[in-house]
PDB file of C-alpha atoms in Angstrom:
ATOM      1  CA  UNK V   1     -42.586 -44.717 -29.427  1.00 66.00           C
ATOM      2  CA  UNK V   2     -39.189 -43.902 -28.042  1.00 73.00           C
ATOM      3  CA  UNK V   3     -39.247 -43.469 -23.870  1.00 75.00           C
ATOM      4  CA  UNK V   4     -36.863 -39.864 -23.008  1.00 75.00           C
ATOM      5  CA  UNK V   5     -35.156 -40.281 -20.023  1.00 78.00           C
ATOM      6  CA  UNK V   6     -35.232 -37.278 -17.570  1.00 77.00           C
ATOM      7  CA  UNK V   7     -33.491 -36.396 -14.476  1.00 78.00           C
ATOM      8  CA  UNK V   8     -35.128 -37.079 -11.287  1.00 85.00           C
ATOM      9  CA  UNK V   9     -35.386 -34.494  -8.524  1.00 87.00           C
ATOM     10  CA  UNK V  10     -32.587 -36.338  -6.181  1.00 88.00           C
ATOM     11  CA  UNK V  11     -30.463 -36.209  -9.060  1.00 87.00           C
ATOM     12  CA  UNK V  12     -30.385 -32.383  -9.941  1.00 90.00           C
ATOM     13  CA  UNK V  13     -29.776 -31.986  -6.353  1.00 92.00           C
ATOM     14  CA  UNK V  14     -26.874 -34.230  -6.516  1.00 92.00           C
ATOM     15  CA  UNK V  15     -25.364 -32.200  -9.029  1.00 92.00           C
ATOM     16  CA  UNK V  16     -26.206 -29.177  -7.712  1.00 93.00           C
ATOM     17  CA  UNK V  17     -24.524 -30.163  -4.249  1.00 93.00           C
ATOM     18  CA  UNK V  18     -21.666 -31.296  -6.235  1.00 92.00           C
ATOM     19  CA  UNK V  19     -20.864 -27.780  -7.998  1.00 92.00           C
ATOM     20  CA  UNK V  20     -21.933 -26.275  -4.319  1.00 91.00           C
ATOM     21  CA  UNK V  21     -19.199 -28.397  -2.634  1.00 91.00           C
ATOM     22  CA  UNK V  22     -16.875 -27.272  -5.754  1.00 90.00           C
ATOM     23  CA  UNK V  23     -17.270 -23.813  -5.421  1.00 87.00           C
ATOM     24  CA  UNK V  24     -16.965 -23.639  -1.613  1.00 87.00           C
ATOM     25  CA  UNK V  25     -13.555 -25.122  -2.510  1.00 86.00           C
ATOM     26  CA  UNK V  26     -12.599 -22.741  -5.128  1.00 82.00           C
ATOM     27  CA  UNK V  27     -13.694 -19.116  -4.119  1.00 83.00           C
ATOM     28  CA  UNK V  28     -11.200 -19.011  -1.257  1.00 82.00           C
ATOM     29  CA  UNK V  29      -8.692 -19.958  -4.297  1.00 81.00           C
ATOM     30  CA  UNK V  30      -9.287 -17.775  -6.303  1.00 83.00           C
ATOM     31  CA  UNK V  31      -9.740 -14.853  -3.795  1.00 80.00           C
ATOM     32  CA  UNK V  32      -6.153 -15.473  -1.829  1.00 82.00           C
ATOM     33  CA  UNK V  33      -4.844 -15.568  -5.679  1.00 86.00           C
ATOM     34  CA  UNK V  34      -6.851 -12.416  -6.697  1.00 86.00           C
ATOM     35  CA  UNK V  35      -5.402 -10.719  -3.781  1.00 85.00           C
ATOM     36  CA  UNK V  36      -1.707 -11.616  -4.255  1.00 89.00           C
ATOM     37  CA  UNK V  37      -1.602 -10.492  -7.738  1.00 91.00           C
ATOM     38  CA  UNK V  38      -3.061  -6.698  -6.234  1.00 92.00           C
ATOM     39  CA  UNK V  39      -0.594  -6.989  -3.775  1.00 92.00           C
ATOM     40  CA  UNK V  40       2.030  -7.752  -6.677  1.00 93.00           C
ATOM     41  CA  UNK V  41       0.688  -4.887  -8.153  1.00 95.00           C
ATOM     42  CA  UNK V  42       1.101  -2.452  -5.364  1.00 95.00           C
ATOM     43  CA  UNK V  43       4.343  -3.078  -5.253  1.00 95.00           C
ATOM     44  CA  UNK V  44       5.735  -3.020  -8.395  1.00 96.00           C
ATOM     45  CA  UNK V  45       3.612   0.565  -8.269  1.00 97.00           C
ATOM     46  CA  UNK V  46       6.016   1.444  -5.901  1.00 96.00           C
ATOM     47  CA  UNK V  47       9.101   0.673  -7.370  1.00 96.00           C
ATOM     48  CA  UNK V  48       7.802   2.815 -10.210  1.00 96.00           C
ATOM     49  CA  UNK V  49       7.234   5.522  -7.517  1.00 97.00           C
ATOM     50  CA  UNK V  50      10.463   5.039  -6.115  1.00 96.00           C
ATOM     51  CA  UNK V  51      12.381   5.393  -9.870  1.00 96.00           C
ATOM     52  CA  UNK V  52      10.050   8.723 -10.308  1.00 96.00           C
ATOM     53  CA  UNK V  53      11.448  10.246  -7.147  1.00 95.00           C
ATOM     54  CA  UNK V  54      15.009   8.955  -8.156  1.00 95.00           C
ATOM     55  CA  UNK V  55      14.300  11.192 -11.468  1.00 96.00           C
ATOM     56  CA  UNK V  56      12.923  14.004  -9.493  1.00 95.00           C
ATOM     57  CA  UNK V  57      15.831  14.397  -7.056  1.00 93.00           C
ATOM     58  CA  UNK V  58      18.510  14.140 -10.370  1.00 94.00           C
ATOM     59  CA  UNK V  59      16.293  17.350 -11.579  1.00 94.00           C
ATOM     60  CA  UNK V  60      16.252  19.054  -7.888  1.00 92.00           C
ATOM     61  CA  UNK V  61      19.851  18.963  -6.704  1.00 90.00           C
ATOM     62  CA  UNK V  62      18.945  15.704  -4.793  1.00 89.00           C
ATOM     63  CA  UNK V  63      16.353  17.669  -3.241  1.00 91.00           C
ATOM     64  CA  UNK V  64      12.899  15.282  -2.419  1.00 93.00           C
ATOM     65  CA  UNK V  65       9.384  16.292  -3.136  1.00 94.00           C
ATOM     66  CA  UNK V  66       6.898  18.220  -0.915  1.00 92.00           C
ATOM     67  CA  UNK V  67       4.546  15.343  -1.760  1.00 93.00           C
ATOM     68  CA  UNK V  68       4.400  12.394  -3.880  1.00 94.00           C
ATOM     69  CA  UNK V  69       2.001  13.929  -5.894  1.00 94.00           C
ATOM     70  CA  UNK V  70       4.274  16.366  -6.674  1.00 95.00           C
ATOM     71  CA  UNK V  71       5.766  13.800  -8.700  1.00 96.00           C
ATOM     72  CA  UNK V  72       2.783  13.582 -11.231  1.00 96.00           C
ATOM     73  CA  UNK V  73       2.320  14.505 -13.933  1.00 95.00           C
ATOM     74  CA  UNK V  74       6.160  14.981 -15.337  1.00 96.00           C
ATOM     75  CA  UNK V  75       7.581  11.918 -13.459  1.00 96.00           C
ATOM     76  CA  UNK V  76       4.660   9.790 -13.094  1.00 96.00           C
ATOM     77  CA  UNK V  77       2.354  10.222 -16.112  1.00 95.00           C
ATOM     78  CA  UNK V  78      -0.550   8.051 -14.566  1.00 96.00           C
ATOM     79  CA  UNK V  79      -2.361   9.508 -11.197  1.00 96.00           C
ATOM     80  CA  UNK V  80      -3.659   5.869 -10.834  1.00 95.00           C
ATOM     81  CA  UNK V  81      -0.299   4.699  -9.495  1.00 96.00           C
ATOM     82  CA  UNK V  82      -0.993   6.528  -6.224  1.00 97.00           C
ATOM     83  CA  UNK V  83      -3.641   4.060  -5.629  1.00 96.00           C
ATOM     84  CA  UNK V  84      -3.039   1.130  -3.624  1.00 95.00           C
ATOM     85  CA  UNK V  85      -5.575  -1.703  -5.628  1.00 94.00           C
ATOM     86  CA  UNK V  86      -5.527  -3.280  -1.771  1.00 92.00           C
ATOM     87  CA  UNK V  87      -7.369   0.268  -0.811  1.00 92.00           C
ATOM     88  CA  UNK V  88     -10.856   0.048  -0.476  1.00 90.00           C
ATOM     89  CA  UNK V  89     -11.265   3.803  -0.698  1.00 92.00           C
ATOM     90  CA  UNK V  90      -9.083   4.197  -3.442  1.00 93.00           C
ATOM     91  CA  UNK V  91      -6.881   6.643  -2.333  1.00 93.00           C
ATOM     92  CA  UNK V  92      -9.862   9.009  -1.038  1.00 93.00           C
ATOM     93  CA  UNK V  93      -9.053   9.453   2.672  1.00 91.00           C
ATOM     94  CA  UNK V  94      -8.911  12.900   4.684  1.00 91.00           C
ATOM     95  CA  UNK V  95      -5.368  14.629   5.065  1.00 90.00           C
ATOM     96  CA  UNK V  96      -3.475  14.069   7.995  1.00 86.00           C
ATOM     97  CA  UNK V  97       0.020  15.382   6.531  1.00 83.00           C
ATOM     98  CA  UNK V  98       1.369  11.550   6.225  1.00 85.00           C
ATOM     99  CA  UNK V  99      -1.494  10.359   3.706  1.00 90.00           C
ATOM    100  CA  UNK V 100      -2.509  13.416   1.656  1.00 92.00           C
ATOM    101  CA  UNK V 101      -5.671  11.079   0.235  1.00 92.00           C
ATOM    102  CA  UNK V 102      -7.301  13.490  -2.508  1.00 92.00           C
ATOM    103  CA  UNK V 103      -6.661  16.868  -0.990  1.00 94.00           C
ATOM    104  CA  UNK V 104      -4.118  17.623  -3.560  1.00 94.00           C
ATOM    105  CA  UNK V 105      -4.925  14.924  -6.545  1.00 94.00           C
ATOM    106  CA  UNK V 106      -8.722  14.299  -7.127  1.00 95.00           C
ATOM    107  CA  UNK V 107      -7.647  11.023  -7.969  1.00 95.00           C
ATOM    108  CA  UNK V 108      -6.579   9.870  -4.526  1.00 95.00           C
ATOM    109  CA  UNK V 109      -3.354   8.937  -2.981  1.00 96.00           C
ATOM    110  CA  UNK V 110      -3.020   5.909  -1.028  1.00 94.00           C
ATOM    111  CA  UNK V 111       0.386   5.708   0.326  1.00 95.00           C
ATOM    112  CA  UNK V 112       1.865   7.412   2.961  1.00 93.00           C
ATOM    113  CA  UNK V 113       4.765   9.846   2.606  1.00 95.00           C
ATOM    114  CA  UNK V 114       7.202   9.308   5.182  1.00 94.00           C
ATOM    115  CA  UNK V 115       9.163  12.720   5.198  1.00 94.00           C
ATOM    116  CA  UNK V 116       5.474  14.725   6.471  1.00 92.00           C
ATOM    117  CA  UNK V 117       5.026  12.103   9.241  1.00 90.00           C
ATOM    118  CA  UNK V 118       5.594  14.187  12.596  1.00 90.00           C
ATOM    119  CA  UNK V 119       6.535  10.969  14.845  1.00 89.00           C
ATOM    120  CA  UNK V 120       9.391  10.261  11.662  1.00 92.00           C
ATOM    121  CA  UNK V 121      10.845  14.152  11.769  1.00 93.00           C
ATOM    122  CA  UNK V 122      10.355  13.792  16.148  1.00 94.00           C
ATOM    123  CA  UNK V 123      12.575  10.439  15.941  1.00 94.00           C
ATOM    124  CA  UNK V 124      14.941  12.147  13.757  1.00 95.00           C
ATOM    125  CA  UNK V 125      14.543  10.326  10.612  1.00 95.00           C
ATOM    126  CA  UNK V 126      13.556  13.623   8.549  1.00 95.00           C
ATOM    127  CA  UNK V 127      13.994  17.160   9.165  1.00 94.00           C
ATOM    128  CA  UNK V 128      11.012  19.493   9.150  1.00 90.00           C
ATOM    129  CA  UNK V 129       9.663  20.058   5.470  1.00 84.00           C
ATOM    130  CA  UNK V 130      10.913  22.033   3.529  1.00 82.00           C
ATOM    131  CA  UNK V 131      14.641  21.198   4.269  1.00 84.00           C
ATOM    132  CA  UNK V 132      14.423  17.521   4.744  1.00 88.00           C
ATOM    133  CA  UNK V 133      17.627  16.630   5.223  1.00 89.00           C
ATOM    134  CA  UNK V 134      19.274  13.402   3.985  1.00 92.00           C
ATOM    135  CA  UNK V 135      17.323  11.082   6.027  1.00 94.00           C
ATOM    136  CA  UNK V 136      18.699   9.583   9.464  1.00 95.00           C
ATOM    137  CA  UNK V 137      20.143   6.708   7.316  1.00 96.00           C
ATOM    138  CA  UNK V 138      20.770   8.334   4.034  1.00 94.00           C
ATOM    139  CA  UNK V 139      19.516   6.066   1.070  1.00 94.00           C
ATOM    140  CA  UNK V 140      18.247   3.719   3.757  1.00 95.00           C
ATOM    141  CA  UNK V 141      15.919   5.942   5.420  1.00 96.00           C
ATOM    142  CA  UNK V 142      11.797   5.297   4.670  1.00 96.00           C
ATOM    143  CA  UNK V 143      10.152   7.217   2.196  1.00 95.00           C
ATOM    144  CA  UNK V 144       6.883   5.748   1.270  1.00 96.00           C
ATOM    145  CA  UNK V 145       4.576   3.470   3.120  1.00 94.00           C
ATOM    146  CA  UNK V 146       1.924   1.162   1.766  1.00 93.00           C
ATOM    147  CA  UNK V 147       0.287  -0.327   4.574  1.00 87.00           C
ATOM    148  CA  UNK V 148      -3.196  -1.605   3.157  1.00 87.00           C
ATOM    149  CA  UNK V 149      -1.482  -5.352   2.814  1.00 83.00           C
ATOM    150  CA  UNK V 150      -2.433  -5.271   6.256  1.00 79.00           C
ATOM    151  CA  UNK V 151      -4.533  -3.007   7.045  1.00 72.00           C
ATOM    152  CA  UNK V 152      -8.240  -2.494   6.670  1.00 73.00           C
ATOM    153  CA  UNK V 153      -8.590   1.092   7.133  1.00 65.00           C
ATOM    154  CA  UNK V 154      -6.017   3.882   7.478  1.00 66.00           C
ATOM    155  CA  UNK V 155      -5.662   4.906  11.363  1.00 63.00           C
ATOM    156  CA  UNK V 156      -3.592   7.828  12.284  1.00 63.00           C
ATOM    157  CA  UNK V 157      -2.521   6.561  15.759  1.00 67.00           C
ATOM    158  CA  UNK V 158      -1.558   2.678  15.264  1.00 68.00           C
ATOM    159  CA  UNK V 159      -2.524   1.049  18.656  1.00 68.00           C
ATOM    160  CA  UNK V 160      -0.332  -1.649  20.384  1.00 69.00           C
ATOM    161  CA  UNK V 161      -3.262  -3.621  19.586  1.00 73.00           C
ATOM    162  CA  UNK V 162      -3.784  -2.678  16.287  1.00 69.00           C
ATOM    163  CA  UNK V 163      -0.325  -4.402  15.633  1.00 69.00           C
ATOM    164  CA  UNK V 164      -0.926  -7.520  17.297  1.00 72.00           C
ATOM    165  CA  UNK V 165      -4.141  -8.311  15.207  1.00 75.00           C
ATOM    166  CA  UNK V 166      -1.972  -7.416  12.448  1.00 74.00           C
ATOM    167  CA  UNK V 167      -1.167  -9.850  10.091  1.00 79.00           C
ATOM    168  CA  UNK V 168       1.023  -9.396   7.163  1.00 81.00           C
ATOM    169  CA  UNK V 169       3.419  -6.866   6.039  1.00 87.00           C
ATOM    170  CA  UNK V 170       3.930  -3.314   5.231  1.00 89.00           C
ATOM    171  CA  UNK V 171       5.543  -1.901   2.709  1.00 94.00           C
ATOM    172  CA  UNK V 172       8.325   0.750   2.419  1.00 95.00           C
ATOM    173  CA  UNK V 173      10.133   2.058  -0.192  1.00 96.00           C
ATOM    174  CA  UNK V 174      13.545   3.884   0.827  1.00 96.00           C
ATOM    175  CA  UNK V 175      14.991   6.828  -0.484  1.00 94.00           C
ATOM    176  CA  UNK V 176      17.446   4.880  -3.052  1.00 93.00           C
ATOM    177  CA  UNK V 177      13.841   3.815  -4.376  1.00 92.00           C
ATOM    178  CA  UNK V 178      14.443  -0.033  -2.954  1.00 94.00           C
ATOM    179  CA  UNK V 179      11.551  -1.743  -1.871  1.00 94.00           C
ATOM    180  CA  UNK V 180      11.595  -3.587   1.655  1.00 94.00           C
ATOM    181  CA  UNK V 181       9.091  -5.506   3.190  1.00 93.00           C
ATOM    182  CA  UNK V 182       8.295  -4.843   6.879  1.00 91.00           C
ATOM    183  CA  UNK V 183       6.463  -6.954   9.192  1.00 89.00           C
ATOM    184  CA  UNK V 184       3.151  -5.327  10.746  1.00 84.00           C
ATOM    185  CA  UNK V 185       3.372  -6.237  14.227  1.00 86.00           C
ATOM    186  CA  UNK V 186       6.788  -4.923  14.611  1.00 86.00           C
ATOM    187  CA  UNK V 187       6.241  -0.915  15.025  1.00 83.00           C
ATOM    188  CA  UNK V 188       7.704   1.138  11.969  1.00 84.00           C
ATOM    189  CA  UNK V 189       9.596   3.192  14.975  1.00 85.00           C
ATOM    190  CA  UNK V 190      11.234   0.302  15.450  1.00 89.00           C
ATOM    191  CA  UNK V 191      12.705   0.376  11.948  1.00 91.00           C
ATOM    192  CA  UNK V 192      16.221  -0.272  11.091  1.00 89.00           C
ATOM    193  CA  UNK V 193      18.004  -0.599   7.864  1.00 88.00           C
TER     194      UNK V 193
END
């Protein structure tokens, strides 16, 4: 008769500890590496956006949009660029003029449009809507924000120390459609090209 060998008790929870210790090792991997590649995302979602509203002002006698989802659907074909994959509302927030959220696309829009942010037209970056203006510094001047690399929930009024617990950057595209990265404790009035 042949004797089977088993595993004890102390052994199974040996291994189990093992693949415990393992995983506790390589969830925080995986998760900072799941994040950057959302956050590579974003931004090549933006470029995108910015080449759309590149096309749009060739069309409009360099005239910018209302919104950015004016720019959908003959300039950007897919509503799902709007969407941040860092937002954990997925673009559904309540308009406050900057973010328009979903009150214009069901979908959602996540990013910010600089040109309808009153403290941007009251420093003198925009003009009111619908004129607009060429921007304070021309092609330089901000256009779009995406601010959930940082950010946690969308707050209207930013608080000093809001920024300090920041960590990480925003993101804004310009009017030439370039991408710049800005830090998050620095205020975006302080912004210079």
């Amino acid at each position: 008769m042949k004797k089977i060998r088993a595993l004890t008790l102390v052994e199974i929870l040996v291994v189990l500890a093992i693949i415990a210790v393992l995983a506790a090792i390589l969830f925080p991997t995986f998760s900072a590496a799941r994040r950057k590649a959302f956050e590579a995302k974003c931004v090549t979602q933006l470029q995108q956006i910015g080449l759309a509203v590149q096309m749009y002002r060739s069309e409009s006698d360099d005239m910018l949009p209302n919104r950015l989802s004016d720019l959908y659907p003959v300039f950007v074909t897919n509503a799902a660029m709007f969407r941040c994959p860092l937002d954990a509302k997925d673009g559904h927030h309540p308009w406050t003029g900057r973010i328009e959220g979903d009150r214009y696309l069901p979908s959602g829009v996540s990013y910010t449009y600089v040109p309808n942010w009153k403290r941007a037209i009251d420093l003198g970056w925009w003009d009111p809507p619908p004129g607009r203006g060429v921007g304070k510094w021309d092609d330089q001047t901000p256009l779009i924000e995406c601010h959930w690399h940082w950010a946690k929930k969308f707050l209207q009024n930013v608080t000093a120390d809001d920024l300090r617990q920041a960590k990480g950057n925003a993101v804004i595209v310009r009017k030439d459609g370039s991408v710049r990265f800005w830090p998050a404790k620095v205020p975006i009035e302080q912004y210079e090209p």
